[in-house]
Coordinates of N, CA and C in Angstrom, one line a residue:
M1 N 54.7 -62.1 10.7 CA 55.8 -61.5 11.0 C 56.1 -61.0 12.1
R2 N 56.9 -61.3 13.2 CA 57.3 -60.9 14.5 C 57.0 -59.4 14.7
K3 N 56.8 -59.0 15.9 CA 56.7 -57.8 15.9 C 57.9 -56.8 15.9
A4 N 59.2 -57.3 16.1 CA 60.4 -56.5 16.2 C 60.7 -56.5 14.8
S5 N 60.4 -57.5 14.0 CA 60.6 -57.4 12.6 C 59.7 -56.5 12.0
R6 N 58.4 -56.5 12.1 CA 57.6 -55.3 11.9 C 58.1 -54.1 12.0
L7 N 58.5 -53.8 13.5 CA 58.9 -52.3 13.7 C 60.0 -51.9 13.0
F8 N 61.1 -53.0 12.4 CA 61.9 -52.4 11.8 C 61.7 -52.2 10.4
E9 N 60.6 -53.0 9.9 CA 60.1 -52.9 8.7 C 59.4 -51.3 8.6
I10 N 58.8 -51.1 9.5 CA 58.0 -49.7 9.4 C 58.9 -48.4 9.4
I11 N 60.0 -48.8 10.3 CA 61.3 -47.5 10.2 C 61.9 -47.5 8.8
Q12 N 62.0 -48.6 8.4 CA 62.9 -48.8 6.7 C 61.7 -48.1 6.0
I13 N 60.7 -48.4 6.0 CA 59.5 -47.8 5.1 C 59.4 -46.5 5.4
L14 N 59.1 -45.8 6.4 CA 59.0 -44.6 6.6 C 60.3 -43.6 6.1
R15 N 61.6 -44.1 6.5 CA 62.5 -43.3 6.2 C 63.0 -43.3 4.6
L16 N 62.3 -43.8 4.0 CA 62.5 -44.1 2.4 C 61.3 -43.5 1.5
A17 N 60.1 -43.2 2.8 CA 59.2 -42.5 2.1 C 59.2 -41.0 1.6
R18 N 58.8 -40.6 0.5 CA 58.7 -39.2 0.1 C 57.4 -38.5 0.6
K19 N 56.8 -38.9 1.2 CA 55.4 -38.4 1.6 C 54.7 -39.2 2.7
P20 N 53.8 -38.6 3.5 CA 53.2 -39.2 4.4 C 52.5 -40.5 4.0
M21 N 52.8 -41.8 4.7 CA 52.1 -42.9 4.7 C 50.9 -43.2 5.6
T22 N 49.8 -43.4 5.1 CA 48.5 -43.8 6.0 C 48.9 -44.9 6.6
A23 N 48.2 -45.1 7.6 CA 48.3 -46.6 8.2 C 47.7 -47.8 7.4
A24 N 46.7 -47.4 6.7 CA 46.2 -48.5 5.8 C 46.9 -49.0 4.7
A25 N 47.9 -47.9 4.1 CA 48.9 -48.1 3.3 C 50.1 -49.0 4.1
L26 N 50.7 -48.6 5.3 CA 51.6 -49.7 5.9 C 51.0 -51.0 6.2
A27 N 49.7 -50.9 6.5 CA 49.2 -52.4 7.0 C 48.8 -53.3 5.6
E28 N 48.7 -52.6 4.7 CA 48.7 -53.5 3.0 C 50.3 -53.9 2.5
T29 N 51.1 -53.2 3.0 CA 52.5 -53.3 2.5 C 52.9 -54.6 3.5
L30 N 52.7 -54.5 4.9 CA 53.3 -55.3 5.8 C 52.2 -56.6 6.0
E31 N 51.1 -56.6 5.3 CA 50.1 -57.6 5.7 C 49.4 -57.8 6.8
V32 N 49.1 -56.5 7.5 CA 48.6 -56.7 9.1 C 47.5 -55.7 9.0
T33 N 46.7 -55.8 10.2 CA 45.4 -54.9 10.3 C 46.0 -53.6 10.8
V34 N 45.2 -52.5 10.2 CA 45.4 -51.2 10.4 C 45.7 -50.9 12.1
R35 N 44.7 -51.7 12.9 CA 44.8 -51.6 14.4 C 46.3 -52.1 14.7
S36 N 47.0 -52.7 14.1 CA 48.2 -53.3 14.4 C 49.4 -52.2 14.1
I37 N 49.1 -51.7 13.1 CA 50.1 -50.6 12.7 C 50.1 -49.2 13.6
Y38 N 48.9 -49.1 14.3 CA 48.5 -47.8 14.9 C 49.5 -48.1 16.4
R39 N 49.3 -49.7 16.8 CA 49.8 -50.0 18.0 C 51.4 -50.0 17.9
D40 N 51.7 -50.2 16.7 CA 53.4 -50.2 16.4 C 53.7 -48.9 16.3
I41 N 53.0 -47.9 15.8 CA 53.5 -46.5 15.6 C 53.7 -45.9 16.8
A42 N 52.6 -46.2 17.8 CA 52.7 -45.8 19.3 C 54.0 -46.3 20.1
A43 N 54.1 -47.7 19.9 CA 55.4 -48.4 20.5 C 56.7 -47.4 20.0
L44 N 57.0 -47.3 18.6 CA 58.0 -46.8 18.3 C 58.1 -45.1 18.7
Q45 N 57.2 -44.5 18.8 CA 57.1 -43.3 19.2 C 57.6 -43.0 20.9
A46 N 57.1 -44.3 21.4 CA 57.5 -44.1 22.7 C 58.9 -44.5 23.0
M47 N 59.6 -45.3 21.9 CA 61.2 -45.3 22.2 C 61.9 -44.3 21.4
R48 N 61.1 -43.1 21.2 CA 61.5 -42.0 20.8 C 62.1 -42.0 19.3
V49 N 61.6 -42.9 18.6 CA 61.9 -42.8 17.2 C 60.8 -41.5 16.6
P50 N 61.5 -40.7 15.8 CA 60.8 -39.3 15.5 C 59.8 -39.7 14.5
I51 N 58.8 -40.2 14.6 CA 57.6 -40.7 13.8 C 56.5 -39.3 13.9
E52 N 56.3 -38.7 13.1 CA 55.2 -37.6 13.1 C 54.0 -37.8 12.2
G53 N 53.0 -37.3 12.5 CA 51.7 -37.6 11.9 C 50.6 -38.0 12.8
G54 N 49.5 -38.7 12.0 CA 48.2 -39.0 13.1 C 47.4 -39.9 12.2
R55 N 46.6 -40.4 12.7 CA 45.4 -40.9 11.9 C 44.6 -40.0 10.9
G56 N 44.2 -40.5 9.8 CA 43.8 -39.8 8.8 C 44.6 -38.9 8.0
I57 N 45.9 -38.4 8.6 CA 46.6 -37.6 7.6 C 48.0 -38.5 7.1
G58 N 48.3 -39.5 7.9 CA 49.5 -40.4 7.7 C 50.7 -40.0 8.5
Y59 N 51.9 -40.9 8.1 CA 53.0 -41.1 9.0 C 54.2 -40.5 8.2
I60 N 55.2 -39.8 8.9 CA 56.4 -39.6 8.4 C 57.5 -39.7 9.1
M61 N 58.8 -39.9 9.0 CA 59.8 -39.8 9.7 C 60.6 -38.4 9.6
R62 N 60.6 -37.8 10.4 CA 61.5 -36.7 10.7 C 63.0 -36.9 10.2
P63 N 63.4 -36.0 9.4 CA 64.9 -35.9 8.9 C 66.0 -36.3 10.2
G64 N 66.7 -36.8 9.8 CA 68.0 -37.0 10.8 C 68.2 -38.2 11.6
F65 N 67.1 -39.2 11.6 CA 67.0 -40.4 12.3 C 67.8 -41.7 11.3
D66 N 68.8 -42.0 11.6 CA 69.5 -42.9 11.0 C 69.8 -44.2 11.8
L67 N 69.9 -45.4 11.1 CA 70.3 -46.6 11.6 C 71.7 -46.6 11.1
P68 N 72.5 -47.6 11.8 CA 74.0 -47.8 11.5 C 74.2 -48.2 10.0
P69 N 75.1 -47.3 9.5 CA 75.3 -47.7 8.1 C 75.7 -49.1 7.7
L70 N 75.4 -49.6 6.3 CA 76.0 -50.7 5.9 C 77.3 -50.3 5.0
M71 N 78.3 -51.0 5.1 CA 79.4 -50.6 4.4 C 79.8 -51.5 3.6
F72 N 79.6 -51.6 2.3 CA 79.9 -52.2 1.2 C 81.0 -51.4 0.2
S73 N 81.8 -52.3 -0.6 CA 82.6 -52.1 -1.8 C 81.7 -51.9 -3.1
I74 N 82.3 -51.1 -4.1 CA 81.4 -51.2 -5.1 C 81.2 -52.4 -5.6
E75 N 82.4 -53.3 -5.5 CA 82.1 -54.9 -6.0 C 81.1 -55.4 -5.3
E76 N 81.1 -55.4 -4.0 CA 80.0 -56.1 -2.9 C 78.7 -55.6 -3.4
M77 N 78.4 -54.3 -3.8 CA 77.3 -54.0 -4.1 C 76.7 -54.4 -5.3
E78 N 77.6 -54.5 -6.2 CA 77.1 -55.3 -7.8 C 76.8 -56.4 -7.6
A79 N 77.6 -57.2 -6.4 CA 77.3 -58.6 -6.1 C 76.0 -58.7 -5.8
I80 N 75.7 -57.9 -4.8 CA 74.1 -57.9 -4.2 C 73.2 -57.6 -5.2
V81 N 73.2 -56.6 -6.2 CA 72.5 -56.3 -7.0 C 72.1 -57.3 -8.0
L82 N 73.2 -58.2 -8.5 CA 73.3 -59.3 -9.4 C 72.6 -60.6 -8.7
S83 N 72.7 -60.7 -7.7 CA 71.9 -61.8 -6.8 C 70.9 -61.5 -6.6
L84 N 70.2 -60.3 -6.2 CA 68.9 -60.1 -6.4 C 68.0 -60.3 -7.4
A85 N 68.9 -59.9 -8.5 CA 68.2 -60.0 -10.0 C 68.2 -61.3 -10.4
L86 N 69.1 -62.3 -10.1 CA 68.8 -63.8 -10.2 C 67.7 -64.2 -9.3
L87 N 67.2 -63.9 -8.3 CA 66.1 -64.4 -7.6 C 64.8 -64.1 -8.3
E88 N 64.5 -62.9 -9.1 CA 63.8 -62.7 -9.8 C 63.4 -63.9 -10.8
R89 N 64.4 -64.6 -11.1 CA 64.1 -65.8 -12.1 C 63.6 -67.1 -11.7
T90 N 63.6 -67.1 -10.0 CA 62.9 -68.6 -9.5 C 61.3 -68.3 -9.6
A91 N 60.8 -69.3 -9.3 CA 59.5 -69.4 -9.1 C 59.0 -69.3 -7.7
D92 N 60.0 -68.8 -7.0 CA 59.5 -68.5 -5.5 C 59.1 -67.4 -5.1
E93 N 57.9 -67.1 -5.0 CA 57.2 -65.8 -5.0 C 57.9 -65.1 -3.7
E94 N 57.6 -65.7 -2.4 CA 58.1 -65.3 -1.2 C 59.8 -64.7 -1.1
L95 N 60.4 -65.3 -1.7 CA 61.8 -65.0 -2.0 C 61.8 -63.9 -2.7
K96 N 61.1 -63.9 -3.9 CA 61.2 -62.5 -4.9 C 60.6 -61.4 -4.0
K97 N 59.9 -61.7 -3.4 CA 59.3 -60.2 -2.6 C 60.3 -60.1 -1.3
A98 N 61.1 -60.8 -0.9 CA 61.8 -60.8 0.1 C 63.1 -60.1 -0.5
A99 N 63.7 -60.3 -1.5 CA 64.7 -59.7 -2.4 C 64.4 -58.3 -2.7
R100 N 62.9 -57.9 -2.8 CA 62.8 -56.5 -3.2 C 62.8 -55.7 -1.8
R101 N 62.2 -56.4 -1.0 CA 62.4 -55.5 0.4 C 63.9 -55.6 0.8
V102 N 64.8 -56.2 0.6 CA 66.2 -56.2 0.9 C 67.0 -55.2 0.1
N103 N 66.4 -55.0 -1.2 CA 66.8 -54.0 -2.1 C 66.5 -52.6 -1.4
Q104 N 65.6 -52.4 -0.8 CA 64.7 -51.2 -0.5 C 65.7 -50.8 1.0
K105 N 65.7 -52.0 1.8 CA 66.7 -51.8 2.8 C 67.9 -51.3 2.7
I106 N 68.6 -52.0 1.9 CA 70.0 -51.7 1.5 C 70.1 -50.1 1.1
A107 N 69.1 -49.9 0.0 CA 69.2 -48.3 -0.6 C 68.8 -47.6 0.4
G108 N 68.2 -47.9 1.6 CA 68.0 -46.8 2.5 C 69.2 -46.8 3.7
A109 N 70.1 -47.4 3.9 CA 71.1 -47.3 4.6 C 72.5 -47.2 4.3
V110 N 72.7 -47.1 3.1 CA 73.9 -46.9 2.3 C 74.2 -45.7 2.1
P111 N 75.4 -45.1 1.7 CA 75.8 -43.8 1.4 C 75.2 -43.8 0.0
A112 N 75.3 -42.2 -0.6 CA 74.5 -42.2 -1.7 C 75.3 -42.4 -2.8
P113 N 76.9 -42.5 -2.9 CA 77.5 -43.3 -4.0 C 77.0 -44.7 -4.1
L114 N 77.2 -45.6 -3.0 CA 76.8 -46.7 -3.1 C 75.4 -47.0 -3.5
R115 N 74.3 -46.3 -3.1 CA 73.4 -46.3 -3.5 C 72.9 -46.1 -5.1
Q116 N 74.0 -45.1 -5.7 CA 74.1 -45.3 -7.1 C 74.3 -46.4 -8.0
A117 N 75.4 -47.4 -7.2 CA 75.6 -48.7 -7.8 C 74.3 -49.8 -7.8
M118 N 73.4 -49.2 -6.7 CA 72.2 -50.1 -6.8 C 71.3 -50.0 -8.0
D119 N 71.2 -48.6 -8.2 CA 70.4 -48.0 -9.3 C 70.9 -48.1 -10.9
T120 N 72.3 -48.7 -10.8 CA 72.8 -49.0 -12.2 C 71.8 -49.7 -13.3
K121 N 72.1 -49.6 -14.3 CA 71.3 -50.1 -15.3 C 72.0 -51.3 -16.2
A122 N 73.5 -51.3 -15.5 CA 74.4 -52.1 -16.4 C 74.4 -53.6 -16.0
L123 N 73.9 -54.0 -15.1 CA 73.9 -55.3 -14.6 C 72.5 -55.9 -14.8
Y124 N 72.6 -56.9 -15.5 CA 71.3 -57.7 -15.6 C 71.5 -59.4 -15.6
A125 N 70.2 -60.1 -15.0 CA 70.3 -61.5 -15.0 C 69.4 -62.0 -16.1
W126 N 69.9 -62.4 -17.3 CA 69.0 -63.1 -18.2 C 68.9 -64.5 -18.3
G127 N 68.1 -64.7 -19.0 CA 67.5 -66.1 -19.2 C 66.1 -66.3 -19.0
S128 N 65.4 -67.7 -19.1 CA 64.4 -68.3 -18.8 C 64.1 -67.9 -17.2
T129 N 62.8 -67.8 -17.2 CA 62.1 -67.8 -15.8 C 61.7 -68.8 -15.5
A130 N 62.1 -69.4 -14.1 CA 61.4 -70.9 -13.8 C 59.5 -70.8 -13.6
Q131 N 59.2 -72.1 -14.4 CA 57.6 -72.0 -14.4 C 57.1 -71.9 -12.9
P132 N 56.0 -71.3 -12.7 CA 55.5 -71.5 -11.0 C 55.2 -72.9 -10.7
A133 N 55.6 -73.4 -9.5 CA 55.3 -74.5 -8.8 C 53.9 -74.9 -8.7
G134 N 53.3 -76.0 -8.2 CA 51.9 -76.0 -8.2 C 51.6 -75.7 -6.7
F135 N 52.7 -75.5 -5.9 CA 52.5 -75.1 -4.5 C 53.4 -74.0 -4.1
D136 N 53.2 -73.4 -2.8 CA 54.0 -72.4 -2.5 C 55.5 -73.2 -1.9
L137 N 56.4 -72.7 -2.7 CA 57.9 -73.4 -2.2 C 58.2 -73.0 -0.7
A138 N 57.6 -71.6 -0.2 CA 57.8 -71.4 1.0 C 57.8 -72.4 2.0
I139 N 56.5 -73.2 1.9 CA 56.4 -74.3 2.9 C 57.6 -75.2 2.9
V140 N 58.4 -75.7 1.8 CA 59.5 -76.4 1.9 C 60.7 -75.7 2.6
R141 N 60.9 -74.4 2.5 CA 62.0 -73.9 3.1 C 62.0 -73.6 4.6
R142 N 60.6 -73.4 5.0 CA 60.3 -73.3 6.2 C 60.1 -74.9 7.0
A143 N 60.0 -75.9 6.3 CA 60.1 -77.3 6.7 C 61.4 -77.7 6.9
I144 N 62.5 -76.9 5.9 CA 63.9 -77.4 6.1 C 64.3 -76.5 7.6
R145 N 64.0 -75.6 7.5 CA 64.5 -74.9 8.8 C 63.9 -75.5 10.2
D146 N 62.5 -75.7 10.1 CA 61.9 -76.4 11.2 C 62.1 -77.8 11.4
E147 N 62.8 -78.6 10.6 CA 63.0 -80.1 10.5 C 61.8 -80.7 10.6
R148 N 60.8 -80.3 9.6 CA 59.7 -81.0 9.8 C 59.2 -81.7 8.5
K149 N 58.3 -82.8 8.8 CA 58.3 -84.0 7.5 C 57.1 -82.9 6.5
L150 N 57.4 -83.5 5.5 CA 56.3 -82.9 4.4 C 55.8 -84.2 3.8
M151 N 54.5 -84.2 3.4 CA 53.8 -85.2 2.7 C 53.3 -84.8 1.3
L152 N 53.7 -85.3 0.1 CA 53.8 -85.0 -1.2 C 53.0 -86.0 -2.0
A153 N 52.1 -85.4 -2.9 CA 51.5 -86.0 -3.9 C 52.3 -86.0 -5.3
Y154 N 52.9 -86.9 -5.5 CA 54.1 -86.7 -6.7 C 53.9 -87.7 -7.9
R155 N 54.3 -87.1 -8.8 CA 54.3 -87.9 -10.2 C 55.8 -88.1 -10.9
D156 N 56.0 -89.0 -11.2 CA 57.4 -89.2 -11.6 C 57.3 -89.1 -13.2
E157 N 58.5 -89.1 -13.6 CA 59.0 -88.7 -15.2 C 57.8 -89.6 -16.4
L158 N 57.5 -90.6 -15.6 CA 56.7 -91.4 -16.8 C 55.1 -91.4 -16.2
G159 N 54.9 -90.2 -15.4 CA 53.8 -90.1 -15.0 C 53.2 -90.8 -14.1
R160 N 53.8 -91.6 -13.3 CA 53.1 -92.6 -12.3 C 53.1 -91.7 -11.0
G161 N 51.9 -92.1 -10.5 CA 51.8 -90.9 -9.1 C 52.2 -91.8 -8.0
S162 N 52.1 -91.0 -6.9 CA 52.8 -91.6 -5.2 C 52.4 -90.8 -4.4
E163 N 52.2 -91.3 -3.1 CA 52.2 -90.3 -1.9 C 53.5 -90.5 -1.3
R164 N 54.2 -89.7 -0.9 CA 55.4 -89.5 0.1 C 55.5 -88.8 1.4
T165 N 55.9 -89.3 2.1 CA 56.5 -88.7 3.3 C 57.7 -88.4 3.0
I166 N 58.3 -87.3 3.5 CA 59.9 -86.8 3.2 C 60.2 -85.9 4.2
Q167 N 61.8 -86.3 4.5 CA 62.3 -85.2 5.5 C 63.2 -84.4 4.5
P168 N 62.9 -83.1 4.2 CA 63.3 -82.0 3.3 C 64.6 -81.5 4.1
I169 N 65.9 -81.7 3.5 CA 67.0 -81.0 3.7 C 67.7 -80.0 2.9
A170 N 67.2 -79.8 1.7 CA 67.8 -78.8 0.9 C 66.8 -78.5 -0.3
L171 N 66.9 -77.5 -0.9 CA 66.1 -77.0 -1.8 C 67.2 -76.3 -3.0
I172 N 67.3 -77.0 -4.4 CA 68.2 -76.3 -5.3 C 67.3 -75.8 -6.4
Y173 N 67.9 -74.5 -6.7 CA 67.0 -73.8 -7.8 C 67.6 -73.9 -9.1
Y174 N 66.9 -74.1 -10.0 CA 67.3 -74.5 -11.5 C 66.5 -73.3 -12.4
S175 N 67.1 -72.9 -13.6 CA 66.4 -72.0 -14.3 C 65.0 -72.5 -14.7
Q176 N 64.8 -73.9 -14.7 CA 63.6 -74.3 -15.2 C 62.6 -74.7 -13.9
T177 N 63.2 -75.3 -12.7 CA 62.3 -75.9 -11.7 C 63.1 -75.6 -10.4
A178 N 62.8 -76.2 -9.6 CA 63.4 -76.1 -8.3 C 63.4 -77.8 -7.8
N179 N 64.4 -78.2 -7.2 CA 64.4 -79.8 -6.7 C 64.6 -79.7 -5.2
I180 N 63.4 -80.5 -4.7 CA 63.5 -80.7 -3.3 C 64.4 -82.1 -2.9
V181 N 65.4 -81.7 -2.2 CA 66.3 -82.9 -1.9 C 65.7 -83.3 -0.3
A182 N 65.7 -84.8 -0.3 CA 64.9 -85.1 1.0 C 65.1 -86.5 1.3
W183 N 65.1 -87.0 2.4 CA 65.1 -88.5 2.9 C 63.6 -88.7 2.6
C184 N 63.4 -89.8 1.8 CA 62.2 -90.4 1.3 C 62.0 -91.7 2.5
E185 N 60.9 -91.6 3.1 CA 60.8 -92.7 3.8 C 60.0 -94.0 3.0
L186 N 59.4 -93.7 1.9 CA 59.2 -94.7 1.2 C 60.5 -95.7 0.8
R187 N 61.4 -94.9 0.1 CA 62.3 -95.4 -0.4 C 63.6 -95.8 0.3
Q188 N 63.4 -95.2 1.7 CA 64.3 -95.2 2.5 C 65.9 -95.0 2.2
A189 N 65.8 -93.8 1.2 CA 67.3 -93.3 0.7 C 66.7 -91.5 0.6
I190 N 67.8 -91.0 0.1 CA 67.8 -89.5 -0.3 C 67.4 -89.5 -1.6
R191 N 66.4 -88.7 -1.9 CA 65.8 -88.6 -3.2 C 65.5 -86.9 -3.5
N192 N 65.9 -86.9 -5.3 CA 65.3 -85.7 -5.5 C 63.9 -85.5 -6.0
F193 N 63.1 -84.5 -5.9 CA 62.0 -84.4 -6.2 C 61.6 -82.9 -6.9
R194 N 61.3 -83.0 -8.4 CA 61.3 -81.9 -8.9 C 60.0 -81.1 -8.4
S195 N 60.3 -80.0 -8.0 CA 58.8 -79.2 -7.6 C 57.8 -79.1 -8.8
D196 N 57.9 -79.1 -9.9 CA 56.9 -79.1 -11.1 C 56.3 -80.5 -11.4
R197 N 56.5 -81.4 -10.3 CA 56.0 -82.6 -10.7 C 55.4 -83.1 -9.3
V198 N 55.4 -81.9 -8.4 CA 54.8 -82.3 -7.2 C 53.1 -81.7 -7.3
E199 N 52.0 -82.6 -6.9 CA 50.8 -82.1 -7.2 C 50.1 -81.3 -6.0
H200 N 50.8 -82.1 -4.7 CA 50.3 -81.3 -3.5 C 51.3 -81.6 -2.7
C201 N 51.5 -80.5 -1.5 CA 52.4 -80.3 -0.8 C 52.0 -80.0 0.4
T202 N 51.9 -80.7 1.8 CA 51.6 -80.3 3.1 C 52.4 -80.6 4.1
A203 N 52.5 -79.8 5.3 CA 53.5 -80.2 6.6 C 52.9 -81.1 7.2
A204 N 53.3 -82.2 7.5 CA 53.0 -83.0 8.4 C 52.8 -82.7 9.9
E205 N 52.5 -83.4 10.8 CA 52.6 -83.3 12.0 C 53.8 -83.7 13.1
D206 N 54.4 -84.3 12.1 CA 55.7 -85.1 12.6 C 57.0 -84.4 12.1
F207 N 58.0 -84.2 13.2 CA 59.3 -83.8 12.9 C 60.5 -84.5 13.1
F208 N 61.6 -84.2 12.4 CA 62.9 -85.0 12.3 C 64.1 -84.3 13.3
K209 N 63.6 -83.5 14.2 CA 64.3 -82.8 14.7 C 65.8 -83.2 15.0
G210 N 66.7 -82.6 15.1 CA 68.2 -83.0 15.3 C 68.9 -84.0 14.0
D211 N 68.3 -84.3 13.0 CA 68.4 -85.0 12.1 C 68.8 -84.3 10.5
G212 N 68.6 -83.2 10.6 CA 68.8 -82.2 9.4 C 70.1 -82.3 9.0
D213 N 71.0 -81.8 10.1 CA 72.7 -81.7 9.7 C 73.1 -83.1 9.2
R214 N 72.7 -84.1 10.2 CA 73.2 -85.6 9.9 C 72.8 -86.1 8.2
L215 N 71.6 -85.6 7.7 CA 71.2 -86.3 6.4 C 71.7 -85.3 5.4
R216 N 72.1 -84.0 5.7 CA 72.7 -83.2 4.8 C 74.3 -83.8 4.6
E217 N 74.9 -84.1 5.8 CA 76.2 -84.5 5.6 C 76.1 -85.8 5.0
L218 N 75.1 -87.0 5.1 CA 75.2 -87.8 4.2 C 74.9 -87.5 2.9
W219 N 74.0 -86.9 2.8 CA 74.2 -86.3 1.1 C 75.2 -85.8 0.5
T220 N 75.8 -84.7 1.0 CA 77.1 -84.4 0.5 C 78.5 -85.1 0.4
S221 N 78.2 -86.3 1.2 CA 79.4 -87.0 1.2 C 79.3 -88.2 0.2
G222 N 78.7 -87.9 -0.8 CA 78.6 -88.9 -1.5 C 77.0 -89.5 -2.3
W223 N 76.0 -89.2 -1.2 CA 75.0 -89.7 -1.7 C 74.4 -88.5 -2.9
A224 N 75.2 -87.7 -2.9 CA 74.5 -86.5 -4.1 C 74.7 -87.1 -5.4
E225 N 76.0 -87.7 -5.7 CA 75.7 -88.4 -6.8 C 74.9 -89.7 -7.1
K226 N 74.6 -90.1 -5.6 CA 73.8 -91.3 -6.1 C 72.3 -91.0 -5.9
A227 N 71.8 -89.9 -5.5 CA 70.5 -89.4 -5.1 C 69.8 -89.2 -6.6
V228 N 68.8 -89.8 -6.8 CA 68.1 -90.0 -8.0 C 66.9 -89.2 -7.9
A229 N 66.1 -89.0 -9.1 CA 64.6 -88.6 -8.9 C 63.7 -89.3 -8.0
G230 N 62.9 -88.8 -7.5 CA 61.9 -89.6 -6.4 C 61.1 -90.6 -7.0

């Protein structure tokens, strides 16, 4: 996590905290060292963020400090609640954790009436939950963003194994699994790879910078119907 993002996270956590939080608790939540938390707290205090406390007793935000509010209608808030609930049905653990952080951030920023809409128990996302993939789907999402090639050990529907180098361009989430849409260098075509058939996935050293949008355009302009399982 970059420092700017981490500072924002600390502010959000302390704004929502009902009692002082120790540096160790903050470090565990943000997955950084305690020393990093001490430095970040000092940086925020230097920026006049009203954080009180110290080592051994914990930190708390003095009342009155606010970030600009997020303004949503009740319907927009219900859409957010349901969307975050749907993410809980995926097998993408990193996205599920991110959804929970989003929920906390919004709850800390919106006015009380809208916060009640987030706490409602009237909206549910029901159905089966996707089975965990044999690898971290975050690798695929980062590769799509960075336009970086991936190396897969893949097994098709007949159980035949193969090694593939792919250029990932999209990730489609279904209730049972997730499909990686990619340009397959072996087949020289766009292919869909079911994540539950991927036995191993690693980031390659090579990139396909500048080609992601072109490949997505190719996919959405007719190749989507032709794209078959890897």
